[in-house]
Coordinates of C-alpha atoms in Angstrom, one line a residue:
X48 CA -45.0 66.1 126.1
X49 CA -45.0 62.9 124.7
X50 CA -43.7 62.4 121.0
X51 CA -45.1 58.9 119.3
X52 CA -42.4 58.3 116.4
X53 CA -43.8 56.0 113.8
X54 CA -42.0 55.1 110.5
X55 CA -43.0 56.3 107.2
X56 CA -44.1 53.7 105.5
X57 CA -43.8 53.4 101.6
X58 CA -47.7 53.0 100.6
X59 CA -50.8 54.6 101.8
X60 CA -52.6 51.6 102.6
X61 CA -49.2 50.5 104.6
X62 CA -49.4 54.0 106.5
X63 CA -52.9 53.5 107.4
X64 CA -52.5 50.1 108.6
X65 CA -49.5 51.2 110.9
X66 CA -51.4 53.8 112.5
X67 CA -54.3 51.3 113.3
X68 CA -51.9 48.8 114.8
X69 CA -49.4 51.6 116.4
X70 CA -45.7 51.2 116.1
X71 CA -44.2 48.8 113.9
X72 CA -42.2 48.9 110.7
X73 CA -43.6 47.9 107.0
X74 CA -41.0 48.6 104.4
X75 CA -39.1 51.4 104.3
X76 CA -39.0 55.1 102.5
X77 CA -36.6 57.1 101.0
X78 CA -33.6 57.0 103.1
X79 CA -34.8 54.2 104.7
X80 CA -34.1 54.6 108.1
X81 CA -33.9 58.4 108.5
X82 CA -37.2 59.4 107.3
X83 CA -39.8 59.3 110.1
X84 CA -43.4 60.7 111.3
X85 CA -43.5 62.1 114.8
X86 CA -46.1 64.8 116.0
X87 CA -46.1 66.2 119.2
X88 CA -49.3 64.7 120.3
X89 CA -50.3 62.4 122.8
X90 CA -51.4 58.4 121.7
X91 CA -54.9 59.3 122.7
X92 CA -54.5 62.2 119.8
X93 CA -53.1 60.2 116.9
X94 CA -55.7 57.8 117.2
X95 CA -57.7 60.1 115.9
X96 CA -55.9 61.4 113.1
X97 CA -56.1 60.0 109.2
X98 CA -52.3 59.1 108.3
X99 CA -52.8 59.9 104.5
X100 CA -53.9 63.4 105.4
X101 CA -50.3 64.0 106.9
X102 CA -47.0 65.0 105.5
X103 CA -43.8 63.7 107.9
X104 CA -41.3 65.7 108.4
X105 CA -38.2 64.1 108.7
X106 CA -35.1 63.7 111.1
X107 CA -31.7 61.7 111.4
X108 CA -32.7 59.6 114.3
X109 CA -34.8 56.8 114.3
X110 CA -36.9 56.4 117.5
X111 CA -39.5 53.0 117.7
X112 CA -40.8 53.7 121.3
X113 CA -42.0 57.0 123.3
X114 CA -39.5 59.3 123.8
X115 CA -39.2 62.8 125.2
X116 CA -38.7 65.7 123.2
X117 CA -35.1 66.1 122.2
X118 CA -34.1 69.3 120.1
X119 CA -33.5 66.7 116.8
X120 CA -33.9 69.3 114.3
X121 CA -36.9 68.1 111.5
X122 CA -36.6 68.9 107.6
X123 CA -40.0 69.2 106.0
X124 CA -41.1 69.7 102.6
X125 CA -43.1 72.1 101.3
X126 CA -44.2 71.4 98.1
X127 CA -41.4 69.1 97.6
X128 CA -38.8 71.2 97.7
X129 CA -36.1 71.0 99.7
X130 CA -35.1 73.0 103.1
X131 CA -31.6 74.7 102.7
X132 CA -30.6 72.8 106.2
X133 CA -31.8 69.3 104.5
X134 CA -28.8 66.7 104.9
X135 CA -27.8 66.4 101.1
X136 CA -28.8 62.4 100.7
X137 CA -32.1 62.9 102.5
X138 CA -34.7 60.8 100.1
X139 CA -31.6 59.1 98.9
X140 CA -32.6 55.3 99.2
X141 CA -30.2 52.7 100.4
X142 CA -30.3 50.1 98.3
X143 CA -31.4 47.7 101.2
X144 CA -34.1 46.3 99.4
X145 CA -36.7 46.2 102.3
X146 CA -40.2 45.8 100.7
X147 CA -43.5 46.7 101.7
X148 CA -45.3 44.0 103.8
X149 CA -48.9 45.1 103.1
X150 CA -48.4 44.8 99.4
X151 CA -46.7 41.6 99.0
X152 CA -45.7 39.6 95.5
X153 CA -47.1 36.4 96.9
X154 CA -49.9 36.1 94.3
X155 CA -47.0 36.4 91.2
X156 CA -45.1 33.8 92.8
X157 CA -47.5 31.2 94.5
X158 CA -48.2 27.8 92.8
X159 CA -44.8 27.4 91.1
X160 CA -45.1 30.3 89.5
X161 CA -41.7 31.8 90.6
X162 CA -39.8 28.4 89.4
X163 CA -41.8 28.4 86.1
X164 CA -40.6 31.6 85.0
X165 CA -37.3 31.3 86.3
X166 CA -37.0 27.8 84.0
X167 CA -38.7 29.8 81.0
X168 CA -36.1 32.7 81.2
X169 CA -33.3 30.9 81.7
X170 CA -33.8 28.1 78.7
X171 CA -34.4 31.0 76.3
X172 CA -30.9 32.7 77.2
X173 CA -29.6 29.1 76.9
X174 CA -31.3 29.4 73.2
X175 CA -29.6 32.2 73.0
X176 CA -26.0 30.5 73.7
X177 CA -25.0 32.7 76.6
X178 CA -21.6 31.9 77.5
X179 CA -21.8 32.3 80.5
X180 CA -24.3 30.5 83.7
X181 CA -23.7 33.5 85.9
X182 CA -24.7 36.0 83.5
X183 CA -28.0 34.0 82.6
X184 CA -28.4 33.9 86.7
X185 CA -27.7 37.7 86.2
X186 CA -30.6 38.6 83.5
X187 CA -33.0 35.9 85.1
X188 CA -32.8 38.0 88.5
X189 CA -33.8 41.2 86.9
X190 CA -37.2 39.0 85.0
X191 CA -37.8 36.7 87.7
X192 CA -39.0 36.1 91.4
X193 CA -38.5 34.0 94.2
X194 CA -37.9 30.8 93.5
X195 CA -36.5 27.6 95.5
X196 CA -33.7 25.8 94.3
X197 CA -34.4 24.6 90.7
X198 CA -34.6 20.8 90.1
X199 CA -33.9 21.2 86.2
X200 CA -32.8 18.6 84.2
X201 CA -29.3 18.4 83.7
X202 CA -29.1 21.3 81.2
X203 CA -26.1 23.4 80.0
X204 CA -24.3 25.4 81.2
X205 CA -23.2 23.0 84.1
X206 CA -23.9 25.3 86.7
X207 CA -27.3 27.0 85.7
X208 CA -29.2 25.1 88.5
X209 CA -27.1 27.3 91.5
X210 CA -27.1 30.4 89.5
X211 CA -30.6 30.7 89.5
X212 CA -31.4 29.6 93.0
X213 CA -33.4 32.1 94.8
X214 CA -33.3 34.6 92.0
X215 CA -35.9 37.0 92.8
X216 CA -38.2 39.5 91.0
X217 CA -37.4 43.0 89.5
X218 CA -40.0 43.1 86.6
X219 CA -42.3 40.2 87.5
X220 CA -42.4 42.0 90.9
X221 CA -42.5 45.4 89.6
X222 CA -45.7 44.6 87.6
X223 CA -47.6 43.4 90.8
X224 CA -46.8 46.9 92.2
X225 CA -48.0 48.6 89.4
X226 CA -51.2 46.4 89.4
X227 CA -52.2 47.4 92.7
X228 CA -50.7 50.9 92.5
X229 CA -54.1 53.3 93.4
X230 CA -53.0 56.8 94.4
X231 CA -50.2 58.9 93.3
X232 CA -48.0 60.2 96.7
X233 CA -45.1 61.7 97.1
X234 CA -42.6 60.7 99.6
X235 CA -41.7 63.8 100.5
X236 CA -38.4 63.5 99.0
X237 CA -36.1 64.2 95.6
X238 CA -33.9 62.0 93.9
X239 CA -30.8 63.3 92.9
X240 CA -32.2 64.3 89.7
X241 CA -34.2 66.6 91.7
X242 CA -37.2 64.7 90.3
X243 CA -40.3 64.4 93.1
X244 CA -40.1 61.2 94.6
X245 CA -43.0 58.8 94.6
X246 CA -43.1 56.0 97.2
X247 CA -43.8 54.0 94.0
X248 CA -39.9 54.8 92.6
X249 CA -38.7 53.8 96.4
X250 CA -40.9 50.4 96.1
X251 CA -39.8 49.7 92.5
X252 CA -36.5 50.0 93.8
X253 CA -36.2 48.1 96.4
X254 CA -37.5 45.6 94.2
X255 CA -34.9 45.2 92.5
X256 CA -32.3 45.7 95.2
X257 CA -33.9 42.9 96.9
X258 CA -33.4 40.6 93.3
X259 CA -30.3 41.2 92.4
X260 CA -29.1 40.3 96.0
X261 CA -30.9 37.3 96.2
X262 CA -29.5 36.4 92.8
X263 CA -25.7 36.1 94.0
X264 CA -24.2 37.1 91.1
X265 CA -24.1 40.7 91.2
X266 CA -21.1 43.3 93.3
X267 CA -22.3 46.3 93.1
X268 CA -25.4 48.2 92.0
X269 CA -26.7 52.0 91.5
X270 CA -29.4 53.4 90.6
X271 CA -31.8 56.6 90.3
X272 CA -33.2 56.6 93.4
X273 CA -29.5 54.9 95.2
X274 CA -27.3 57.2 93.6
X275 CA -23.8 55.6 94.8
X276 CA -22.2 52.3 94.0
X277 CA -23.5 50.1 96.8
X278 CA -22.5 46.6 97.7
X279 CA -24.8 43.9 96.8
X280 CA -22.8 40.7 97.6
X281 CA -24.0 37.7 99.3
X282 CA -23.0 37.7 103.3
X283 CA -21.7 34.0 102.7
X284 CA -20.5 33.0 98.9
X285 CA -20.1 29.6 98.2
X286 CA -16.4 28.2 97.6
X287 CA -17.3 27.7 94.2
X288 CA -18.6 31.2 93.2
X289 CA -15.7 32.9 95.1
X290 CA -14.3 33.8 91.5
X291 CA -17.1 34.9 90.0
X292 CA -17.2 36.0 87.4
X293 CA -19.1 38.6 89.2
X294 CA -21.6 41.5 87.7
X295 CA -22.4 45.6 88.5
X296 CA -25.7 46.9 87.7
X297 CA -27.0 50.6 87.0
X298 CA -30.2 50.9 86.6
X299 CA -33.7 53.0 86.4
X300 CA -35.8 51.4 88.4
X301 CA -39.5 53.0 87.1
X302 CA -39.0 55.3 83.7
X303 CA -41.8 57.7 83.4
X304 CA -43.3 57.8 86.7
X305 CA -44.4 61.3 85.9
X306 CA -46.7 60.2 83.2
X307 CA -48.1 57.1 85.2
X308 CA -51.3 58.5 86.2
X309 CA -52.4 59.2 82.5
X310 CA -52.1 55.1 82.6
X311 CA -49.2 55.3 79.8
X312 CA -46.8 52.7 79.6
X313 CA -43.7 52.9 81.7
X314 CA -40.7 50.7 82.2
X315 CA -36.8 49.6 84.0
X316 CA -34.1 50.4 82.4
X317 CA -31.0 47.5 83.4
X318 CA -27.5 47.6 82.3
X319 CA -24.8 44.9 83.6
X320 CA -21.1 45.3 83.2
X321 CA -18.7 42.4 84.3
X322 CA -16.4 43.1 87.5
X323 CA -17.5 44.9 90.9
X324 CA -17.4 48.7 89.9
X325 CA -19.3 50.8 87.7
X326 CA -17.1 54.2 87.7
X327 CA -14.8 55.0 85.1
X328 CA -16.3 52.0 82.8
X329 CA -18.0 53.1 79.3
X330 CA -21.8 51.2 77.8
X331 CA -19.1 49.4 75.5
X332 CA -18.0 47.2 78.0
X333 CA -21.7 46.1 79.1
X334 CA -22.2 42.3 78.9
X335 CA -25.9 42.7 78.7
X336 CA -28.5 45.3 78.8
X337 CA -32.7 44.9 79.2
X338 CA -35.2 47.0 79.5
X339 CA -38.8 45.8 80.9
X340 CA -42.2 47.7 79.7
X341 CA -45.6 47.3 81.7
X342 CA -48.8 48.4 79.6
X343 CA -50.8 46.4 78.3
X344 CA -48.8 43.6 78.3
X345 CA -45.4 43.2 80.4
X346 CA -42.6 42.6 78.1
X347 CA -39.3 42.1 78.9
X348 CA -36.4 43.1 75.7
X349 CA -32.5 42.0 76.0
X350 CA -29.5 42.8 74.2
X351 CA -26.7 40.5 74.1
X352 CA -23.9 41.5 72.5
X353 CA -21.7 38.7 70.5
X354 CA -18.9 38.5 73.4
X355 CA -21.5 37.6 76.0
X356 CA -22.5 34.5 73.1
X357 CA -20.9 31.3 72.1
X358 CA -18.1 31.6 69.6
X359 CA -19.5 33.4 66.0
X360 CA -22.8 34.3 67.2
X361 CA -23.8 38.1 66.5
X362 CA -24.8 40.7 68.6
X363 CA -28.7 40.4 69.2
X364 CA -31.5 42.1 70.8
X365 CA -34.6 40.1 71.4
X366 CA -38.2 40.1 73.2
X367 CA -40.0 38.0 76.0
X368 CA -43.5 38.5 77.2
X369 CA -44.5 37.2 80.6
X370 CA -47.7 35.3 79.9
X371 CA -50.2 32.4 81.4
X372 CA -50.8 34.8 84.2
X373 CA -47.3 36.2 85.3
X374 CA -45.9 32.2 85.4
X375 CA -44.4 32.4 82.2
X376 CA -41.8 34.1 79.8
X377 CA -42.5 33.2 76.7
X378 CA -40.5 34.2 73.5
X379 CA -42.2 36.7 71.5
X380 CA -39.3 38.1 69.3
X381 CA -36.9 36.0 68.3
X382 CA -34.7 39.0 66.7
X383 CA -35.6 42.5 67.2
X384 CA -34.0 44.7 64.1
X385 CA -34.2 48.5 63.2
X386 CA -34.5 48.9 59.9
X387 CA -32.1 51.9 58.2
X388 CA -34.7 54.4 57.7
X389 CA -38.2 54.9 59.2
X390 CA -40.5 58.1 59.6
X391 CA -41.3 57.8 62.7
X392 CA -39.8 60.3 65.2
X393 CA -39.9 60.9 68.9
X394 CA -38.7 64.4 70.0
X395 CA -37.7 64.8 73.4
X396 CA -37.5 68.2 75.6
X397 CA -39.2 69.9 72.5
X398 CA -38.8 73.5 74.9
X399 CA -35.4 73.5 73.6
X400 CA -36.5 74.2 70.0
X401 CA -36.9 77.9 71.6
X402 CA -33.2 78.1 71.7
X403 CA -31.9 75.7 69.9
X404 CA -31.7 76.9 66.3
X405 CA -30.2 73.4 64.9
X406 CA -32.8 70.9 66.7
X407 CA -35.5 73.4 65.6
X408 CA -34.6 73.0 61.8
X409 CA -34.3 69.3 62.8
X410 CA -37.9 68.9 63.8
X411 CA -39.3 71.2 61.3
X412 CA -37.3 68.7 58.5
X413 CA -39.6 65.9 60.5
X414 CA -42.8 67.6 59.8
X415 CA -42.3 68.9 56.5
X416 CA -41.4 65.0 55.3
X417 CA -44.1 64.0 56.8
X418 CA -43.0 62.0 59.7
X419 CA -45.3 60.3 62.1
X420 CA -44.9 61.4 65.6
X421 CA -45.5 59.2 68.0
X422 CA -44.1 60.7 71.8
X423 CA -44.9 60.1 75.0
X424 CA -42.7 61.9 77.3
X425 CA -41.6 58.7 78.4
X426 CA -37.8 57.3 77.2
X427 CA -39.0 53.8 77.7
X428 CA -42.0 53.7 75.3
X429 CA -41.1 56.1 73.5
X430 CA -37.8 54.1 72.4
X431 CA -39.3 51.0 72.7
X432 CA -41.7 52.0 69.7
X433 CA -39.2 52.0 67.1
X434 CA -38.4 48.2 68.2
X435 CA -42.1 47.6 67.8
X436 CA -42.0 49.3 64.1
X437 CA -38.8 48.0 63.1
X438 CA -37.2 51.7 62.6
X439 CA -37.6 55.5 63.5
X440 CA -35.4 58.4 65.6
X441 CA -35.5 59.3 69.1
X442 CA -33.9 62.5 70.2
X443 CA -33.5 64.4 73.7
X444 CA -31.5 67.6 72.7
X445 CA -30.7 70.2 75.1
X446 CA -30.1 74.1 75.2
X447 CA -29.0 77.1 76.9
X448 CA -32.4 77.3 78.2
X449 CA -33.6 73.5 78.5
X450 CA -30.6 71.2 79.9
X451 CA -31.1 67.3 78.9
X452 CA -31.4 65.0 81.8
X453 CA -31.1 61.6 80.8
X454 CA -28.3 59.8 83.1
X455 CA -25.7 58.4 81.3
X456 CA -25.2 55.0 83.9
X457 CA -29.0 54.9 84.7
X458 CA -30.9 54.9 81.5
X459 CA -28.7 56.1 78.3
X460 CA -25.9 53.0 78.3
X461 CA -28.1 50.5 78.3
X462 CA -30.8 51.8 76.0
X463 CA -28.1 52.3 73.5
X464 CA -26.4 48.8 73.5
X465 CA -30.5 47.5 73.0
X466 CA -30.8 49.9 70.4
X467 CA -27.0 48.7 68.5
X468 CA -27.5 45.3 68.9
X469 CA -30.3 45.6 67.4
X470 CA -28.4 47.2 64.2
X471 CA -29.2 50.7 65.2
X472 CA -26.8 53.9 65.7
X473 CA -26.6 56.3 68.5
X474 CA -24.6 59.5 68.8
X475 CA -24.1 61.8 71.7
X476 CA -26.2 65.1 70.8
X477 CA -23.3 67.5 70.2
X478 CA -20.6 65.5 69.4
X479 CA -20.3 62.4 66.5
X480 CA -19.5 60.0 69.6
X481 CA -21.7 56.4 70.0
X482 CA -23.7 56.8 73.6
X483 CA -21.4 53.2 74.1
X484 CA -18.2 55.2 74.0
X485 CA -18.7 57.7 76.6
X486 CA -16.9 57.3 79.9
X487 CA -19.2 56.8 83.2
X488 CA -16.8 59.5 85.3
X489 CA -19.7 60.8 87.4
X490 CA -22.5 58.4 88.7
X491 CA -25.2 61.3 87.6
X492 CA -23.5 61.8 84.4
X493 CA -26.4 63.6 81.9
X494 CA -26.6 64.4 78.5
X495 CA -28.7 64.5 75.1
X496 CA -28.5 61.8 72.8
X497 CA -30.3 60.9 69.2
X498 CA -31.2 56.8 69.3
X499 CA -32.7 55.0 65.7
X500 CA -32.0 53.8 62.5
X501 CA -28.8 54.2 60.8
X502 CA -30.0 56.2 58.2
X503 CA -32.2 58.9 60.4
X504 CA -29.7 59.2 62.8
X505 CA -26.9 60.2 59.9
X506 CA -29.9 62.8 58.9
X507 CA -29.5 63.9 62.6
X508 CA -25.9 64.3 62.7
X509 CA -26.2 66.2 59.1
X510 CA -28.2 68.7 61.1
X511 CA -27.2 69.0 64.4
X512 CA -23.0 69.0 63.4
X513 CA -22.7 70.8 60.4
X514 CA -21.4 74.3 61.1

């Protein structure tokens, strides 16, 4: 018997397409390179088969031609949950970047539009007085995509014009896949979350693999869906960038994919540290966080804290929007503040209330004052709406019962330097610690945490630490 292996591709349309045209490679899944479709059938017999009616299973080897039978043992899924003999990093992605050649990003970044938004970013850091030309390279990579060499004007700093060469997309690019994306599939696959993997996450990641590499700024990157600190440097580095300084990055690639089919907002969560590791470093030491939100508009929020600025200048959290049809960032909040008290609240993993005796008094408090709720299930929008209103509490408590999952390195660092820059507090949720102060000592680090404004995150604290 004759075993066709094919590999998985990352979208349906992709896996349709590769069935019509027989072997070949578009993009890659989670894991890359070990997660494969083979059926013991004959070619004459997968021609008639419908690709997005099947569910791989998946194996260690990678095979591209015919081959006969070996006893490779397979690891399916059934509904998505994992076989006790699965390797433990199968749907672990690699970080490699590889993208999806049926959907492309050619239509964000045709006519110019990649330079333009590259020149727009990086002249509002420059507003900004980022010290440093790497670190604007750095923030442009995560905003941007492909673009040629930049012939700006002489501009400072002196170096700007190789920073951003060839920086390439993670939100621009990220919002072209969420444009086109049509049906909700699974890869097959968990995280190591043990959240279902969508070949959307995989996509969105390797999106942002692929910037930050062609970016040459950045040593090391993890993320959700690449849990493990994975090197991102250039093959060749230029004589003059051999010092650096260089830049890590954790990040969440696509927050709230579980709420993407109600057509909610979602978002990426980035957080950049200087030097080329990420373990053992606390949200403190971050030289600049962002966080990108595609709904009805795609906007794009940074944090800068003062020692990332010129001399004197304050810590500051501010807003882009890409506009003009994805070719430009434009400057939409010059300063983004949180007021010290706003009732507005956001309560996250409200099953814990059951068990929770303190966080159920909490959010009783929040009703009888009257707050407005406004919750999504989603830590992107939902945080992101008390930098819309200027003020308000987020909290993601756990229990006995209901353990909080937010990852310390992934999402919780870098929301909270956005969220104290912009004058905020944030507090770990059992102990009277800033989220900034915590120590990254395990790359899927989780906890519970209470985000806002100074004044309702005190009333938090009154609640949740008094004895």
């Amino acid at each position: 018997m004759v075993v066709w292996a094919q590999e998985w591709t990352i979208c349906p349309l992709a896996r349709r397409k590769a069935f019509e045209s027989g072997p070949t490679r578009c993009g890659l899944t989670a894991g890359v390179t070990t997660q494969l479709f083979m059926h013991e059938r004959t070619q004459k017999d997968l021609s008639t088969l419908d690709p997005l009616d099947l569910d791989p299973p998946s194996i260690d080897h990678v095979h591209k031609t015919p081959t006969t039978m070996s006893s490779a043992p397979s690891f399916p899924h059934i509904s998505g949950h994992r076989s006790a003999a699965e390797p433990h990093n199968h749907g672990i992605n690699t970080g490699s970047g590889a993208s999806c050649h049926v959907h492309t990003y050619s239509a964000a970044d045709e006519n110019g539009k990649a330079v333009s938004r590259d020149e727009s970013l990086t002249n509002i850091l420059i507003s900004k007085n980022v010290k440093d030309s790497r670190l604007i390279g750095a923030i442009v990579s995560l905003g941007e995509g492909p673009a040629t060499k930049a012939l700006y004007p002489p501009i400072s700093p002196t170096r700007i014009c190789t920073h951003v060469h060839r920086v390439s997309t993670a939100t621009a690019h990220i919002d072209v896949l969420l444009q086109n994306y049509v049906e909700h599939t699974y890869a097959g696959s968990q995280n190591s979350s043990g959240d279902e993997q969508l070949h959307l996450d995989i996509d969105c990641d390797n999106a942002v693999f692929d910037a930050i590499r062609e970016s040459g700024v950045f040593a090391t990157a993890a993320s959700e869906e690449t849990p493990q600190e994975t090197n991102v440097m250039p093959a060749h580095v230029d004589r003059d960038d051999e010092d650096g300084p260089w830049y890590s990055l954790g990040f969440d690639p696509l927050d709230g994919s579980s709420i993407i089919d109600a057509n909610f907002s979602v978002g990426s969560i980035f957080g950049i540290w200087p030097g080329t590791k990420l373990l053992g470093r606390t949200g403190r030491e971050q030289v600049a966080s962002a966080v990108s939100v595609y709904g009805p508009r795609t906007t794009f929020l940074i944090a800068l804290p003062s020692q990332s600025r010129e001399d004197g200048e304050p810590d500051v959290t501010f807003e882009v929007t890409l506009v003009k049809d994805r070719s430009h960032w434009e400057m939409s909040r010059d300063c983004v503040e949180l007021k010290p008290e706003k009732k507005v609240f956001a309560p996250g993993n409200l099953r814990a209330t059951n068990d929770n005796v303190k966080y159920d008094a909490l959010v009783k408090h929040w009703i009888s004052e009257r707050y407005t709720l406004r919750y999504s299930g989603g830590m992107v929008p939902d945080v992101y709406h008390m930098f819309a209103k200027s003020g308000g509490v987020f909290s993601n408590v756990s229990s006995e019962k209901a353990r909080a999952k937010l990852r310390l390195l992934y999402e919780v660092a870098a929301m909270g330097l956005l969220v104290e820059c912009a004058g905020g507090s944030t507090t770990h949720e059992f102990e009277d610690k800033s989220v900034l102060d915590l120590e990254i000592d395990d790359l899927d680090k989780r906890l519970g945490v209470c985000f806002g404004s100074k004044g309702e995150v005190e009333k938090y604290k009154q609640f949740m630490f008094s004895d």
